[in-house]
Coordinates of C-alpha atoms in Angstrom, one line a residue:
M1 CA 27.4 13.1 -103.2
A2 CA 29.5 12.4 -100.2
L3 CA 33.1 13.7 -100.6
N4 CA 36.1 11.5 -100.0
W5 CA 37.4 13.1 -96.8
P6 CA 40.9 12.2 -95.7
N7 CA 41.4 11.0 -92.1
L8 CA 42.3 13.6 -89.6
T9 CA 45.9 13.5 -88.4
F10 CA 46.7 13.4 -84.7
S11 CA 48.0 17.0 -85.0
D12 CA 44.7 18.1 -86.6
E13 CA 42.6 16.4 -84.0
Y14 CA 44.5 18.0 -81.1
A15 CA 44.6 21.4 -82.7
I16 CA 40.8 21.4 -83.2
R17 CA 40.1 20.3 -79.7
S18 CA 42.6 22.6 -78.0
Q19 CA 41.5 25.6 -80.0
R20 CA 38.0 25.0 -78.9
D21 CA 39.1 24.6 -75.2
L22 CA 41.1 27.8 -75.1
T23 CA 38.1 29.8 -76.4
L24 CA 35.7 28.5 -73.7
N25 CA 36.3 31.7 -71.7
V26 CA 35.3 33.9 -74.7
S27 CA 31.9 35.2 -75.5
I28 CA 30.4 33.4 -78.4
D29 CA 30.2 36.5 -80.6
Q30 CA 34.0 37.0 -80.5
L31 CA 34.8 33.5 -81.8
V32 CA 36.6 33.3 -85.1
N33 CA 36.2 30.1 -87.1
L34 CA 35.3 29.0 -90.6
A35 CA 31.8 29.6 -91.9
I36 CA 30.3 27.9 -95.0
N37 CA 27.4 28.4 -97.3
L38 CA 26.0 24.9 -97.9
N39 CA 24.0 25.8 -101.0
S40 CA 26.8 27.6 -102.8
V41 CA 29.6 25.2 -101.9
L42 CA 27.9 21.8 -101.7
L43 CA 24.2 21.6 -102.8
E44 CA 24.3 23.7 -105.9
P45 CA 27.2 21.8 -107.6
L46 CA 26.7 18.4 -106.0
N47 CA 22.9 18.0 -105.9
Y48 CA 20.2 18.5 -103.3
T49 CA 20.4 15.0 -101.8
S50 CA 20.9 13.2 -98.5
N51 CA 24.3 12.0 -99.7
T52 CA 25.5 15.6 -100.2
L53 CA 24.1 16.7 -96.8
S54 CA 26.1 13.9 -95.2
N55 CA 29.2 16.1 -95.6
F56 CA 27.6 18.6 -93.1
A57 CA 28.6 16.6 -90.0
T58 CA 32.2 16.2 -91.2
I59 CA 32.6 19.9 -91.9
V60 CA 31.3 21.1 -88.5
R61 CA 33.2 18.3 -86.7
R62 CA 36.4 19.6 -88.3
G63 CA 36.0 23.2 -87.2
A64 CA 33.2 25.1 -89.0
T65 CA 31.0 26.9 -86.5
R66 CA 28.6 28.9 -88.7
V67 CA 26.5 27.5 -91.5
F68 CA 24.4 29.3 -94.1
L69 CA 21.5 27.3 -95.6
D70 CA 18.8 28.3 -98.1
I71 CA 15.4 26.8 -97.2
Y72 CA 12.5 27.1 -99.7
W73 CA 8.8 27.8 -99.0
N74 CA 6.5 25.5 -100.9
S75 CA 3.4 27.6 -101.2
R76 CA 1.3 24.6 -102.4
T77 CA 2.1 22.3 -99.5
R78 CA 3.0 25.0 -97.0
V79 CA 6.2 23.2 -96.1
W80 CA 9.8 24.4 -95.8
Q81 CA 12.0 22.2 -98.1
L82 CA 15.7 22.1 -99.1
C83 CA 14.9 21.5 -102.8
P84 CA 14.6 24.9 -104.6
F85 CA 11.9 23.7 -107.0
I86 CA 8.3 22.5 -107.2
P87 CA 6.8 20.8 -110.2
D88 CA 5.2 23.2 -112.7
N89 CA 1.6 22.7 -113.8
S90 CA 2.6 20.7 -116.9
S91 CA 4.6 18.1 -115.0
S92 CA 2.7 17.9 -111.7
A93 CA 0.8 14.7 -112.6
I94 CA 3.2 12.8 -114.8
N95 CA 4.4 9.2 -114.1
V96 CA 8.1 8.4 -114.9
T97 CA 9.7 5.0 -114.4
S98 CA 13.4 5.0 -113.3
S99 CA 15.8 2.5 -111.8
D100 CA 16.9 5.1 -109.3
S101 CA 16.2 3.7 -105.9
N102 CA 16.5 7.0 -104.1
E103 CA 13.8 9.6 -103.7
N104 CA 15.4 11.9 -106.3
A105 CA 13.8 14.0 -109.0
I106 CA 15.6 15.8 -111.8
F107 CA 14.3 19.3 -112.4
V108 CA 15.1 21.5 -115.3
Y109 CA 15.3 25.2 -114.6
D110 CA 16.8 28.0 -116.8
G111 CA 18.4 25.4 -119.0
K112 CA 20.2 23.5 -116.2
A113 CA 19.3 20.2 -114.6
Y114 CA 19.2 19.8 -110.8
T115 CA 18.8 16.6 -108.8
C116 CA 16.7 16.9 -105.7
D117 CA 15.5 14.5 -103.0
T118 CA 12.0 15.8 -102.8
T119 CA 11.4 14.3 -99.4
I120 CA 14.0 16.4 -97.6
T121 CA 12.0 19.0 -95.7
F122 CA 13.6 21.4 -93.3
S123 CA 12.1 19.4 -90.4
K124 CA 13.8 16.3 -91.8
F125 CA 17.1 18.1 -92.1
L126 CA 16.9 19.1 -88.5
S127 CA 16.3 15.6 -87.2
D128 CA 18.2 13.4 -89.6
V129 CA 21.3 15.6 -90.3
L130 CA 21.7 18.2 -87.6
R131 CA 20.6 16.0 -84.7
N132 CA 21.2 12.4 -85.7
Q133 CA 24.3 12.7 -87.8
W134 CA 26.1 15.5 -86.0
I135 CA 24.8 16.3 -82.4
Y136 CA 24.3 12.6 -81.4
S137 CA 27.8 11.7 -82.7
T138 CA 29.6 14.5 -81.0
D139 CA 27.7 15.0 -77.8
D140 CA 30.7 14.4 -75.5
N141 CA 33.3 16.5 -73.8
L142 CA 35.9 15.9 -76.5
N143 CA 34.0 16.8 -79.7
A144 CA 31.0 19.0 -78.8
Q145 CA 30.8 22.4 -80.4
T146 CA 28.2 25.1 -80.7
I147 CA 27.3 26.4 -84.1
V148 CA 25.2 29.2 -85.7
L149 CA 22.8 28.1 -88.5
T150 CA 21.8 31.1 -90.5
M151 CA 18.7 30.4 -92.7
N152 CA 17.9 32.3 -95.9
L153 CA 14.2 32.1 -96.6
R154 CA 13.4 31.8 -100.3
S155 CA 10.4 30.8 -102.4
A156 CA 10.5 27.5 -104.3
K157 CA 10.4 28.0 -108.0
A158 CA 8.2 26.0 -110.5
A159 CA 10.3 23.8 -112.8
A160 CA 9.8 20.9 -115.2
I161 CA 10.6 17.4 -114.1
I162 CA 12.3 15.0 -116.5
S163 CA 13.0 12.0 -114.2
I164 CA 11.8 10.7 -110.8
G165 CA 13.0 7.9 -108.6
H166 CA 10.0 5.7 -108.4
E167 CA 7.0 4.9 -110.6
R168 CA 4.4 7.1 -109.2
S169 CA 3.0 10.6 -109.7
V170 CA 5.1 13.6 -108.8
T171 CA 2.1 14.9 -106.9
S172 CA 2.1 11.9 -104.6
K173 CA 5.9 12.1 -104.1
V174 CA 5.7 15.8 -103.1
N175 CA 2.8 15.2 -100.8
Q176 CA 4.8 12.5 -99.1
A177 CA 7.2 15.1 -98.0
T178 CA 4.5 16.9 -96.0
T179 CA 3.6 13.9 -93.8
N180 CA 6.0 14.7 -91.0
I181 CA 4.8 18.2 -90.1
P182 CA 5.2 18.3 -86.3
N183 CA 2.1 18.7 -84.1
L184 CA 2.4 21.1 -81.3
Q185 CA 1.9 19.6 -77.8
S186 CA 0.4 22.0 -75.3
G187 CA 3.0 23.8 -73.3
S188 CA 5.9 22.3 -75.1
A189 CA 7.0 25.4 -77.0
T190 CA 7.4 28.3 -74.6
S191 CA 10.3 30.6 -74.1
T192 CA 12.2 31.3 -70.9
A193 CA 10.5 34.7 -70.8
N194 CA 7.1 33.0 -70.3
T195 CA 5.9 34.0 -73.8
A196 CA 4.3 31.4 -76.1
I197 CA 6.4 30.9 -79.2
V198 CA 3.6 29.4 -81.2
T199 CA -0.1 28.6 -81.1
D200 CA -2.0 25.7 -82.3
S201 CA -2.4 27.3 -85.7
D202 CA 1.3 27.7 -86.2
S203 CA 2.2 24.1 -87.0
D204 CA 4.2 25.1 -90.1
S205 CA 6.3 27.6 -88.2
L206 CA 10.1 27.2 -88.1
A207 CA 10.1 27.6 -84.3
V208 CA 7.8 24.6 -83.9
Q209 CA 10.0 22.4 -86.2
I210 CA 13.2 23.4 -84.4
D211 CA 11.6 22.8 -81.0
D212 CA 10.3 19.5 -82.1
A213 CA 13.6 18.2 -83.4
L214 CA 16.2 19.9 -81.1
R215 CA 14.3 21.1 -78.1
K216 CA 17.1 20.9 -75.4
Y217 CA 20.0 21.8 -77.8
V218 CA 18.9 25.3 -78.9
Y219 CA 20.0 28.6 -77.4
T220 CA 17.3 31.2 -78.2
P221 CA 16.8 35.0 -78.1
A222 CA 14.5 34.6 -75.1
M223 CA 17.4 32.8 -73.2
L224 CA 19.8 35.6 -74.2
N225 CA 17.5 38.2 -72.8
L226 CA 17.3 36.3 -69.5
D227 CA 21.1 35.9 -69.4
R228 CA 21.5 39.6 -70.0
S229 CA 19.1 40.5 -67.2
K230 CA 21.1 38.2 -64.8
A231 CA 24.4 39.8 -65.9
L232 CA 25.7 36.5 -67.3
T233 CA 27.0 37.9 -70.6
W234 CA 30.2 39.6 -71.7
N235 CA 31.6 41.6 -74.5
D236 CA 35.3 41.9 -75.5
T237 CA 36.3 43.8 -72.4
A238 CA 34.0 43.0 -69.5
A239 CA 30.6 41.8 -68.2
S240 CA 27.9 43.4 -70.2
S241 CA 24.1 43.8 -70.3
Q242 CA 24.3 43.8 -74.1
G243 CA 26.9 41.1 -74.5
W244 CA 26.8 37.4 -75.2
P245 CA 27.4 34.4 -72.9
L246 CA 30.8 32.6 -72.7
L247 CA 31.2 29.5 -74.9
E248 CA 31.8 27.5 -71.7
N249 CA 28.4 28.5 -70.3
V250 CA 26.5 27.8 -73.6
L251 CA 28.3 24.5 -74.4
L252 CA 29.5 22.8 -71.3
K253 CA 27.2 24.1 -68.6
D254 CA 23.9 24.4 -70.4
F255 CA 24.7 21.9 -73.2
Y256 CA 23.3 24.1 -76.1
R257 CA 24.6 23.1 -79.5
V258 CA 22.8 25.4 -82.0
L259 CA 21.8 29.0 -82.4
F260 CA 19.4 29.8 -85.3
S261 CA 19.4 33.1 -87.1
F262 CA 17.7 34.7 -90.1
G263 CA 19.6 35.6 -93.2
D264 CA 17.9 36.9 -96.4
I265 CA 14.1 36.9 -96.1
E266 CA 12.6 36.8 -99.6
V267 CA 9.3 35.1 -98.8
P268 CA 6.5 37.7 -98.5
R269 CA 5.1 38.1 -95.0
S270 CA 1.6 37.3 -96.4
E271 CA 3.0 33.8 -97.2
Y272 CA 5.1 33.4 -94.0
D273 CA 5.3 35.6 -90.9
T274 CA 8.7 35.5 -89.3
N275 CA 7.3 37.2 -86.2
L276 CA 6.1 33.7 -85.2
D277 CA 9.7 32.8 -84.6
A278 CA 11.0 35.9 -82.7
D279 CA 11.6 34.1 -79.4
Y280 CA 13.4 31.2 -81.1
I281 CA 15.4 32.6 -84.0
F282 CA 17.9 35.5 -83.9
S283 CA 17.4 38.4 -86.2
N284 CA 20.0 40.2 -88.4
D285 CA 20.2 42.8 -85.7
D286 CA 21.4 40.2 -83.2
I287 CA 23.6 38.0 -85.5
P288 CA 24.3 40.0 -88.7
H289 CA 24.6 38.4 -92.1
S290 CA 24.7 41.8 -93.8
G291 CA 25.4 45.4 -92.9
T292 CA 28.1 46.6 -90.4
G293 CA 30.7 44.0 -89.7
V294 CA 30.0 42.0 -92.8
I295 CA 32.4 42.5 -95.7
S296 CA 33.1 41.0 -99.1
Y297 CA 36.5 39.7 -100.0
T298 CA 36.3 40.9 -103.6
S299 CA 35.3 44.5 -102.6
N300 CA 38.3 45.1 -100.3
I301 CA 41.6 43.9 -101.5
S302 CA 42.9 41.6 -104.2
S303 CA 44.0 38.0 -103.6
S304 CA 47.5 38.7 -104.8
E305 CA 47.9 41.7 -102.5
L306 CA 46.7 39.7 -99.5
D307 CA 49.0 36.8 -100.4
S308 CA 52.0 39.1 -100.3
M309 CA 51.2 40.8 -97.0
T310 CA 53.1 39.8 -93.8
S311 CA 50.8 41.8 -91.5
P312 CA 47.0 42.2 -91.2
V313 CA 45.1 44.9 -93.1
C314 CA 43.5 46.1 -89.9
T315 CA 44.4 48.0 -86.7
L316 CA 42.8 48.1 -83.2
N317 CA 42.2 51.5 -81.8
D318 CA 42.0 52.5 -78.1
G319 CA 38.3 51.8 -78.0
N320 CA 38.9 48.2 -79.1
D321 CA 37.3 49.0 -82.5
I322 CA 38.8 47.4 -85.6
S323 CA 39.8 49.7 -88.5
I324 CA 39.9 47.9 -91.9
T325 CA 42.7 49.5 -93.9
S326 CA 41.3 48.9 -97.4
T327 CA 37.8 50.2 -96.7
G328 CA 38.2 52.7 -93.9
A329 CA 35.4 50.8 -92.0
V330 CA 35.4 50.8 -88.2
V331 CA 33.6 47.9 -86.5
K332 CA 33.4 46.2 -83.1
P333 CA 34.8 42.7 -82.9
S334 CA 31.4 40.9 -82.7
W335 CA 30.0 38.4 -85.2
L336 CA 32.3 39.6 -87.9
I337 CA 32.3 37.7 -91.2
A338 CA 34.0 38.1 -94.7
S339 CA 32.6 36.2 -97.7
D340 CA 34.3 35.2 -100.9
T341 CA 32.7 34.6 -104.3
S342 CA 32.9 32.1 -107.2
D343 CA 34.9 34.7 -109.2
N344 CA 37.4 35.2 -106.4
P345 CA 37.5 32.4 -103.9
F346 CA 39.5 32.7 -100.8
S347 CA 43.1 31.6 -100.8
A348 CA 44.6 30.2 -97.6
A349 CA 46.6 33.5 -97.1
A350 CA 43.5 35.6 -97.6
M351 CA 41.5 33.7 -95.0
L352 CA 44.3 34.0 -92.5
Q353 CA 44.5 37.7 -93.0
Y354 CA 40.8 38.2 -92.3
M355 CA 40.9 36.0 -89.3
K356 CA 43.8 38.0 -87.9
C357 CA 41.4 41.0 -88.0
G358 CA 38.7 39.1 -86.1
F359 CA 36.6 38.1 -89.2
S360 CA 35.3 34.6 -89.7
P361 CA 35.8 33.7 -93.4
V362 CA 32.6 32.4 -95.2
L363 CA 33.2 29.9 -98.0
N364 CA 30.7 31.0 -100.6
A365 CA 32.2 29.9 -103.9
T366 CA 30.6 27.4 -106.3
L367 CA 33.3 25.2 -107.9
S368 CA 32.7 22.6 -110.6
S369 CA 34.4 19.3 -109.6
P370 CA 34.1 17.3 -106.4
S371 CA 37.9 17.3 -106.0
D372 CA 38.1 21.1 -106.3
I373 CA 35.3 21.4 -103.8
L374 CA 36.9 19.1 -101.3
Q375 CA 40.3 20.9 -101.6
Y376 CA 38.6 24.3 -101.2
V377 CA 36.8 23.2 -98.0
I378 CA 39.8 21.4 -96.5
T379 CA 42.0 24.5 -97.1
G380 CA 39.4 26.6 -95.4
L381 CA 39.2 24.3 -92.4
E382 CA 42.9 24.1 -92.0
S383 CA 43.4 27.8 -92.4
S384 CA 40.8 28.5 -89.7
R385 CA 43.1 27.1 -87.1
W386 CA 44.6 30.5 -86.3
S387 CA 46.5 29.2 -83.3
W388 CA 48.7 26.3 -84.1
M389 CA 51.0 26.4 -87.1
A390 CA 50.7 23.6 -89.7
G391 CA 51.6 20.1 -88.3
Q392 CA 51.3 21.3 -84.7
P393 CA 50.9 20.2 -82.0
T394 CA 53.0 17.2 -82.5
E395 CA 51.8 13.9 -81.0
Q396 CA 53.4 12.9 -77.7
L397 CA 53.8 9.5 -76.1
E398 CA 53.5 8.7 -72.5
P399 CA 56.8 7.1 -71.3
T400 CA 56.8 3.3 -71.0
P401 CA 59.6 0.8 -70.6
T402 CA 59.4 -0.1 -74.3
N403 CA 58.6 3.0 -76.3
G404 CA 61.7 5.1 -75.3
A405 CA 59.6 8.3 -74.7
T406 CA 61.4 10.9 -72.6
P407 CA 59.9 11.1 -69.1
I408 CA 58.7 14.5 -67.9
T409 CA 60.4 14.3 -64.5
G410 CA 64.0 13.6 -63.4
G411 CA 65.6 16.7 -64.9
S412 CA 66.2 15.3 -68.4
G413 CA 66.3 18.8 -69.8
D414 CA 64.2 17.8 -72.8
V415 CA 60.4 17.9 -72.2
R416 CA 58.5 18.8 -75.3
R417 CA 55.2 19.5 -73.6
C418 CA 54.9 23.3 -73.7
A419 CA 53.7 25.8 -76.3
A420 CA 55.3 28.9 -77.6
L421 CA 54.2 31.6 -80.1
T422 CA 56.6 31.6 -83.0
K423 CA 56.6 33.7 -86.1
N424 CA 54.5 31.1 -87.9
G425 CA 52.0 30.3 -85.1
W426 CA 52.0 28.2 -82.0
A427 CA 54.5 25.3 -81.8
V428 CA 55.5 22.7 -79.2
E429 CA 58.8 23.6 -77.6
N430 CA 61.1 22.1 -74.9
C431 CA 59.7 23.3 -71.5
Y432 CA 63.3 23.8 -70.3
S433 CA 64.1 26.3 -73.1
K434 CA 64.4 29.9 -72.0
Y435 CA 62.2 32.4 -73.7
N436 CA 60.4 35.6 -72.8
V437 CA 56.9 35.1 -71.4
A438 CA 53.7 36.5 -72.8
C439 CA 52.0 38.5 -70.0
R440 CA 48.5 40.0 -70.5
V441 CA 47.6 43.2 -68.7
A442 CA 44.8 42.5 -66.3
K443 CA 41.3 43.3 -67.6
S444 CA 42.7 44.3 -71.0
P445 CA 42.3 41.4 -73.5
Y446 CA 44.4 43.1 -76.3
N447 CA 47.2 44.6 -74.2
W448 CA 50.3 42.5 -73.8
T449 CA 53.8 42.8 -72.4
L450 CA 56.8 40.4 -72.5
S451 CA 58.7 39.4 -69.4
Q452 CA 62.0 41.2 -68.8
K453 CA 63.9 37.9 -68.4
K454 CA 64.0 34.8 -70.4
V455 CA 63.0 31.8 -68.3
S456 CA 61.9 28.2 -68.7
Y457 CA 58.2 27.4 -68.9
Y458 CA 58.3 26.1 -65.4
D459 CA 59.2 29.6 -64.2
S460 CA 56.8 31.4 -66.4
I461 CA 54.2 32.4 -63.9
G462 CA 56.7 34.4 -61.7
A463 CA 58.1 36.1 -64.8
C464 CA 54.9 38.2 -65.2
T465 CA 55.0 41.1 -62.7
G466 CA 52.9 44.1 -61.7
N467 CA 49.4 44.0 -63.0
T468 CA 50.2 41.4 -65.7
I469 CA 49.5 37.6 -65.7
L470 CA 50.8 34.7 -67.7
S471 CA 48.2 34.2 -70.4
L472 CA 47.6 33.0 -73.9
P473 CA 45.6 34.5 -76.8
R474 CA 42.1 33.2 -76.8
T475 CA 40.9 34.8 -80.0
A476 CA 42.5 35.4 -83.3
L477 CA 42.5 39.2 -82.7
Q478 CA 44.3 38.8 -79.3
N479 CA 46.8 36.5 -81.1
T480 CA 47.4 39.3 -83.7
M481 CA 48.1 41.8 -81.0
L482 CA 50.6 39.5 -79.2
Q483 CA 52.3 38.5 -82.5
R484 CA 52.9 42.1 -83.3
L485 CA 54.5 42.7 -79.9
R486 CA 56.6 39.5 -80.2
Q487 CA 57.9 40.6 -83.6
S488 CA 58.8 44.1 -82.5
D489 CA 60.4 43.1 -79.2
V490 CA 62.2 39.8 -79.8
G491 CA 62.3 39.5 -83.6
S492 CA 62.1 35.8 -84.7
D493 CA 62.4 34.4 -81.1
P494 CA 59.5 32.4 -79.7
V495 CA 57.7 33.5 -76.5
W496 CA 56.0 31.3 -73.9
I497 CA 52.2 31.3 -73.8
D498 CA 50.0 29.7 -71.1
M499 CA 49.5 26.3 -72.8
N500 CA 51.0 23.0 -71.9
S501 CA 50.4 19.2 -71.8
I502 CA 52.8 18.5 -68.9
E503 CA 50.4 16.4 -66.8
V504 CA 48.9 14.3 -69.6
A505 CA 50.4 13.8 -73.1
N506 CA 48.4 15.6 -75.8
C507 CA 46.0 17.2 -73.3
W508 CA 46.6 20.9 -73.9
V509 CA 45.5 23.1 -71.0
S510 CA 46.2 26.6 -69.6
G511 CA 46.8 27.6 -66.0
G512 CA 50.6 27.3 -65.7
P513 CA 52.9 24.3 -65.3
G514 CA 50.6 22.8 -62.6
A515 CA 47.4 22.8 -64.7
S516 CA 45.3 19.6 -64.7
C517 CA 44.1 17.8 -67.7
N518 CA 40.3 18.3 -68.2
Y519 CA 40.0 14.8 -69.6
N520 CA 41.5 12.9 -66.6
R521 CA 43.9 10.3 -68.0
S522 CA 44.1 11.2 -71.6
P523 CA 42.1 13.2 -74.1
R524 CA 41.5 10.1 -76.3
E525 CA 40.3 7.8 -73.5
S526 CA 38.3 10.0 -71.2
I527 CA 35.1 10.6 -73.3
A528 CA 32.0 11.6 -71.3
V529 CA 28.6 12.5 -72.5
I530 CA 28.2 16.2 -71.7
V531 CA 24.6 15.8 -70.5
P532 CA 24.8 14.1 -67.2
T533 CA 22.5 11.1 -66.5
I534 CA 20.8 12.8 -63.6
A535 CA 20.0 15.8 -65.8
A536 CA 18.3 13.4 -68.3
V537 CA 16.2 11.9 -65.5
V538 CA 15.2 15.4 -64.3
V539 CA 14.2 16.3 -67.9
A540 CA 12.1 13.2 -68.2
V541 CA 10.3 13.9 -65.0
L542 CA 9.6 17.5 -66.0
L543 CA 8.3 16.3 -69.3
A544 CA 5.9 13.9 -67.7
L545 CA 4.7 16.7 -65.4
T546 CA 4.2 18.9 -68.5
L547 CA 2.0 16.3 -70.2
C548 CA -0.2 16.3 -67.0
S549 CA -0.4 20.0 -66.6
K550 CA -0.9 23.0 -68.9
L551 CA 0.1 25.5 -66.2
L552 CA 3.8 25.5 -66.9
G553 CA 5.7 24.8 -70.2
Y554 CA 8.6 22.5 -70.3
K555 CA 10.8 25.2 -71.6
Q556 CA 10.1 27.5 -68.6
V557 CA 10.8 24.8 -66.0
K558 CA 14.0 23.6 -67.8
A559 CA 15.3 27.1 -68.2
R560 CA 14.7 28.2 -64.6
R561 CA 16.4 25.1 -63.4
K562 CA 19.4 25.8 -65.5
R563 CA 19.6 29.4 -64.7
R564 CA 19.6 28.7 -60.9
R565 CA 22.5 26.3 -61.5
I566 CA 24.4 28.9 -63.6
V567 CA 23.9 31.6 -61.1
K568 CA 25.2 29.3 -58.3
K569 CA 28.3 28.4 -60.3
F570 CA 28.9 31.9 -61.4
G571 CA 29.0 33.0 -57.8
E572 CA 31.8 30.5 -57.3
M573 CA 33.8 31.5 -60.3
E574 CA 37.0 33.4 -60.1
Y575 CA 36.8 35.8 -63.0
D576 CA 38.7 39.0 -63.7
G577 CA 36.1 40.6 -65.9
V578 CA 37.5 39.8 -69.4
P579 CA 38.3 36.6 -71.3
S580 CA 41.6 35.6 -69.7

């Protein structure tokens, strides 16, 4: 079922967008946002139907950037499906009449009834939900985001059917779900490393289905290898041959929206060989779902202990490794996640504590009622905004003769267009107020100092001296380091960070008082499709050439064109070697 989502407030909308924008200069493995297990949180308690999946677009639009999904291998039809069940032998040919107009069947397994839309294959999820409902509706400069979809590969279980949507055999209904298996076009599925992803016999592979539905939107392992060979990746301190690309390069320069990775693999290799997907889907070694850097909420520290804490349960050593106090584990800040369970779901305070340590919290609990599920997810999404405090940033009005808004010029002394770090998070402050300034030590993302003098935001750039620069925390872990310094040096007083909306109301940017709005007139009016029209024309021409020639794959040509463009732009970038 579709949950009854409340409308986003203006503060929520601006907080989501500005937090995305401030992380553009961060490598994608360092990002800390909410993650969610769709099966545990939504599909298991609310049914495996299209209506339930319609919540996906809303959740990722509101800030979740990693999604876990179980997909089930139907050994009879050789199709990946989202329903965990296939009809057992006793029910595979029954006819049941029902007034249900949907394509839903009710399976009984282990004493529990499950409602499944038997037509939802993984291929259909990619095209109908991931592409049509989410990517197409957010493919602009205001709302676009890149996510990681981690797939757990499981085998469908035989179960009895007690009801079905239409009067026809279960066998015919299940067979209908196999009619949309994509056919591979010659040369259409090759990696940037000139290695064929699939062959003509691999029509049931996940790589083919992903390429067929989302071709131009997917960032792949082959592309990562090419980026690393061109020195276009970074870790948490500097350019790296083993790092990851910046979010800006992935999202706004190359227009990639999804990375696919493998989670649990329970399907025997004799049934499905994941080696077919190696150039298209990241392994657990690349994007971990288990092992080092992946911890369980229940195995570390109790909810009551976390709720009462005022500081994180982690420390950062000289090598920029994170030490987790409750376990003694030491990890690098890369693709870190912490999961909860149904027995011990995350509280808002617990999620915030893990985010402060660089972990993305994974909602993994199964709750009983739709209202409880909705509140659980909303709390997670709100808590994942590690930057702005609740209710911030406040909405601002451009001054007009009738609305009484304060102009930003003329020396009024009250311009609430600047952001400061307070004890509860970021908040909008009067730009004329005098505070110490947050200055980051050059090429050291976690090393901060405060200016000696208290100044207005308009004088903040000059307040940072020596090898320090006016900056702002671009990750949750950087924010933790600065917050500790603020508390020890100035107590409860705010400190200026490099974030303001001086030029355009509600358009929050970094770069000092003279920074320009990235959305021209206003962040609500300047919406642009992030894939330029000329690029679409080039893609169409290249596709036409591909159909006429088998010498070069579409992927190869497209990737080479993009890499030339990135290298050119990279050469023009002013970059100090670390996320600034």
